[in-house]
Coordinates of C-alpha atoms in Angstrom, one line a residue:
F1420 CA 54.7 -204.0 -18.3
V1421 CA 55.8 -200.7 -16.8
T1422 CA 53.1 -198.8 -18.5
T1423 CA 50.5 -201.2 -17.3
A1424 CA 51.9 -201.0 -13.8
Q1425 CA 51.8 -197.2 -13.9
M1426 CA 48.2 -197.2 -14.9
V1427 CA 47.3 -199.5 -12.0
A1428 CA 49.4 -197.5 -9.6
K1429 CA 47.4 -194.3 -10.4
Q1430 CA 44.4 -196.0 -8.8
F1431 CA 46.3 -196.3 -5.5
G1432 CA 47.7 -192.8 -5.4
Q1433 CA 50.8 -192.2 -3.3
R1434 CA 50.7 -195.7 -1.8
V1435 CA 52.2 -197.4 -4.9
Q1436 CA 55.4 -196.6 -6.7
V1437 CA 56.4 -198.2 -9.9
L1438 CA 60.1 -199.1 -10.3
D1439 CA 61.3 -200.4 -13.6
S1440 CA 64.0 -203.0 -13.0
F1441 CA 65.3 -202.6 -16.6
S1442 CA 65.9 -206.3 -16.4
T1443 CA 64.3 -209.8 -16.6
N1444 CA 62.1 -211.4 -13.9
A1445 CA 65.0 -212.4 -11.7
G1446 CA 66.4 -208.8 -11.9
M1447 CA 63.0 -207.5 -10.8
G1448 CA 63.3 -209.5 -7.6
Y1449 CA 66.7 -208.0 -6.8
V1450 CA 65.4 -204.5 -7.4
L1451 CA 62.4 -205.1 -5.1
R1452 CA 64.6 -206.5 -2.3
E1453 CA 67.0 -203.5 -2.6
A1454 CA 64.1 -201.1 -2.6
Q1455 CA 62.9 -202.7 0.6
R1456 CA 66.3 -202.5 2.1
L1457 CA 66.6 -198.8 1.2
L1458 CA 63.3 -198.0 2.7
Q1459 CA 64.2 -199.8 5.9
T1460 CA 67.4 -197.8 6.2
G1461 CA 65.5 -194.5 6.0
V1462 CA 65.4 -193.6 2.3
S1463 CA 62.1 -191.7 1.8
W1464 CA 59.4 -192.9 -0.5
E1465 CA 60.0 -189.9 -2.8
D1466 CA 63.7 -190.6 -3.0
L1467 CA 63.4 -194.3 -3.7
E1468 CA 63.7 -194.1 -7.5
P1469 CA 67.0 -192.1 -7.6
A1470 CA 68.3 -194.2 -4.7
I1471 CA 67.8 -197.4 -6.5
T1472 CA 69.3 -196.2 -9.8
P1473 CA 73.0 -197.1 -9.0
F1474 CA 72.0 -200.6 -7.8
R1475 CA 69.8 -201.2 -10.9
A1476 CA 72.7 -200.2 -13.2
K1477 CA 74.7 -203.1 -11.7
L1478 CA 72.2 -205.7 -12.7
K1479 CA 73.0 -207.9 -15.7
S1480 CA 70.9 -210.6 -17.3
W1481 CA 71.6 -212.9 -20.2
V1482 CA 69.2 -215.1 -22.2
L1483 CA 70.2 -218.1 -24.2
P1484 CA 67.3 -219.4 -26.3
Q1485 CA 67.1 -223.0 -27.3
S1486 CA 65.9 -222.1 -30.8
L1487 CA 65.2 -219.0 -32.8
E1488 CA 61.5 -219.8 -33.0
Y1489 CA 60.3 -217.6 -30.1
L1490 CA 62.5 -214.7 -31.2
R1491 CA 60.9 -214.9 -34.6
R1492 CA 57.4 -215.2 -33.1
G1493 CA 58.0 -212.3 -30.8
G1494 CA 59.2 -210.1 -33.7
R1495 CA 62.7 -209.9 -32.3
I1496 CA 64.2 -211.3 -35.5
S1497 CA 63.0 -211.3 -39.1
G1498 CA 62.0 -214.3 -41.1
L1499 CA 65.2 -214.1 -43.1
Q1500 CA 67.3 -213.9 -39.9
F1501 CA 65.3 -216.9 -38.6
F1502 CA 66.0 -218.9 -41.8
I1503 CA 69.7 -218.1 -42.0
G1504 CA 70.3 -218.6 -38.2
S1505 CA 68.4 -221.9 -38.2
F1506 CA 70.2 -223.1 -41.3
L1507 CA 73.6 -222.3 -39.7
K1508 CA 72.4 -223.5 -36.3
L1509 CA 73.3 -220.2 -34.7
L1510 CA 71.9 -219.1 -31.3
P1511 CA 72.4 -215.6 -29.8
I1512 CA 73.4 -215.0 -26.2
L1513 CA 71.3 -211.9 -25.4
E1514 CA 72.3 -209.4 -22.7
F1515 CA 69.7 -207.2 -20.9
Q1516 CA 71.2 -204.1 -19.2
E1517 CA 69.6 -200.9 -18.3
G1518 CA 66.5 -201.8 -20.2
L1519 CA 68.2 -202.6 -23.5
V1520 CA 68.6 -206.0 -25.2
K1521 CA 71.6 -206.7 -27.4
P1522 CA 73.3 -209.9 -28.7
V1523 CA 76.7 -210.3 -27.2
E1524 CA 77.7 -213.7 -28.7
R1525 CA 76.5 -216.1 -31.3
V1526 CA 77.1 -219.8 -30.8
R1527 CA 76.7 -222.9 -33.0
S1528 CA 75.0 -225.0 -30.3
F1529 CA 73.0 -224.7 -27.1
H1530 CA 75.6 -226.6 -25.1
L1531 CA 78.4 -224.2 -26.3
G1532 CA 76.2 -221.3 -25.4
L1533 CA 75.8 -222.7 -21.9
E1534 CA 79.6 -223.0 -21.6
L1535 CA 80.1 -219.4 -22.8
L1536 CA 77.4 -218.1 -20.5
A1537 CA 79.1 -219.8 -17.5
Q1538 CA 82.4 -218.3 -18.4
R1539 CA 80.8 -214.8 -18.9
L1540 CA 79.1 -215.0 -15.5
G1541 CA 82.3 -216.2 -13.8
K1542 CA 84.2 -213.3 -15.2
T1543 CA 81.5 -210.7 -14.6
F1544 CA 80.4 -211.2 -11.0
P1545 CA 82.8 -210.9 -8.1
A1546 CA 82.9 -213.4 -5.3
G1547 CA 79.8 -213.1 -3.2
A1548 CA 77.6 -211.7 -6.0
R1549 CA 74.0 -213.0 -6.1
V1550 CA 73.1 -215.0 -9.2
T1551 CA 69.8 -216.5 -10.0
L1552 CA 69.2 -218.9 -12.9
A1553 CA 65.8 -219.4 -14.6
H1554 CA 64.6 -221.8 -17.2
A1555 CA 61.5 -222.4 -19.2
E1556 CA 60.8 -226.0 -20.0
N1557 CA 64.5 -227.1 -19.7
P1558 CA 65.4 -227.8 -16.1
Q1559 CA 68.2 -230.2 -17.2
A1560 CA 70.0 -227.3 -19.0
L1561 CA 69.6 -225.2 -15.8
E1562 CA 71.2 -227.9 -13.7
Q1563 CA 74.0 -228.2 -16.3
L1564 CA 74.6 -224.5 -16.3
G1565 CA 74.5 -224.5 -12.5
G1566 CA 77.3 -227.1 -12.4
M1567 CA 79.4 -225.1 -14.8
L1568 CA 78.9 -222.0 -12.7
R1569 CA 80.0 -223.7 -9.5
H1570 CA 83.1 -224.8 -11.4
E1571 CA 83.7 -221.1 -12.3
G1572 CA 83.3 -220.2 -8.7
V1573 CA 79.9 -218.5 -9.0
L1574 CA 77.5 -218.9 -6.0
L1575 CA 73.9 -219.4 -7.0
E1576 CA 71.2 -217.7 -5.0
G1577 CA 68.4 -219.6 -6.7
M1578 CA 67.3 -221.8 -9.7
R1579 CA 63.7 -221.6 -10.8
P1580 CA 61.3 -221.8 -13.7
A1581 CA 60.9 -218.7 -15.9
G1582 CA 57.8 -217.5 -17.7
A1583 CA 55.6 -220.0 -19.5
G1584 CA 56.4 -220.5 -23.2
M1585 CA 59.9 -219.0 -23.0
R1586 CA 62.7 -221.4 -23.7
R1587 CA 65.7 -219.9 -22.0
V1588 CA 68.3 -220.2 -19.4
H1589 CA 69.6 -217.0 -17.9
G1590 CA 71.7 -215.6 -15.1
C1591 CA 71.1 -212.4 -13.3
G1592 CA 73.2 -210.9 -10.6
G1593 CA 73.6 -207.9 -8.5
H1594 CA 76.0 -206.9 -5.7

């Protein structure tokens, strides 16, 4: 997406600047709001990218897929990994940070994944951190995770649908 945005930005010259959130869609919203705040406090257009870097490094996002199917279709896992993972009913919890995606946990059920995700978010974000949850085609799981997070003491900034065709629940937060 960044490459496409850079190509489009060239058509507008200095009026458009592309900032990579190195995150998921919710993380992008946090980066845009922080960029706006920085500009309003006097950070110059030219200094925006380096000024946003420390904030962007604080963003964390996790994805819990309901099945391995979309990871296989998207080329994220091989056919063999799909077969073994599906047979063993394993699901990864994936973390997005600084533009990289890595599995941080493997769970034997979607519900257990939600519980671990809630615990991880509760330990990761301090009081007052902003957290947004997103789902694709599973609002019930989002509500369930929201309840677990409230139990962990995490304050939710928002809950909304994610991109079409993506079956996931994730949390993203920044300070």
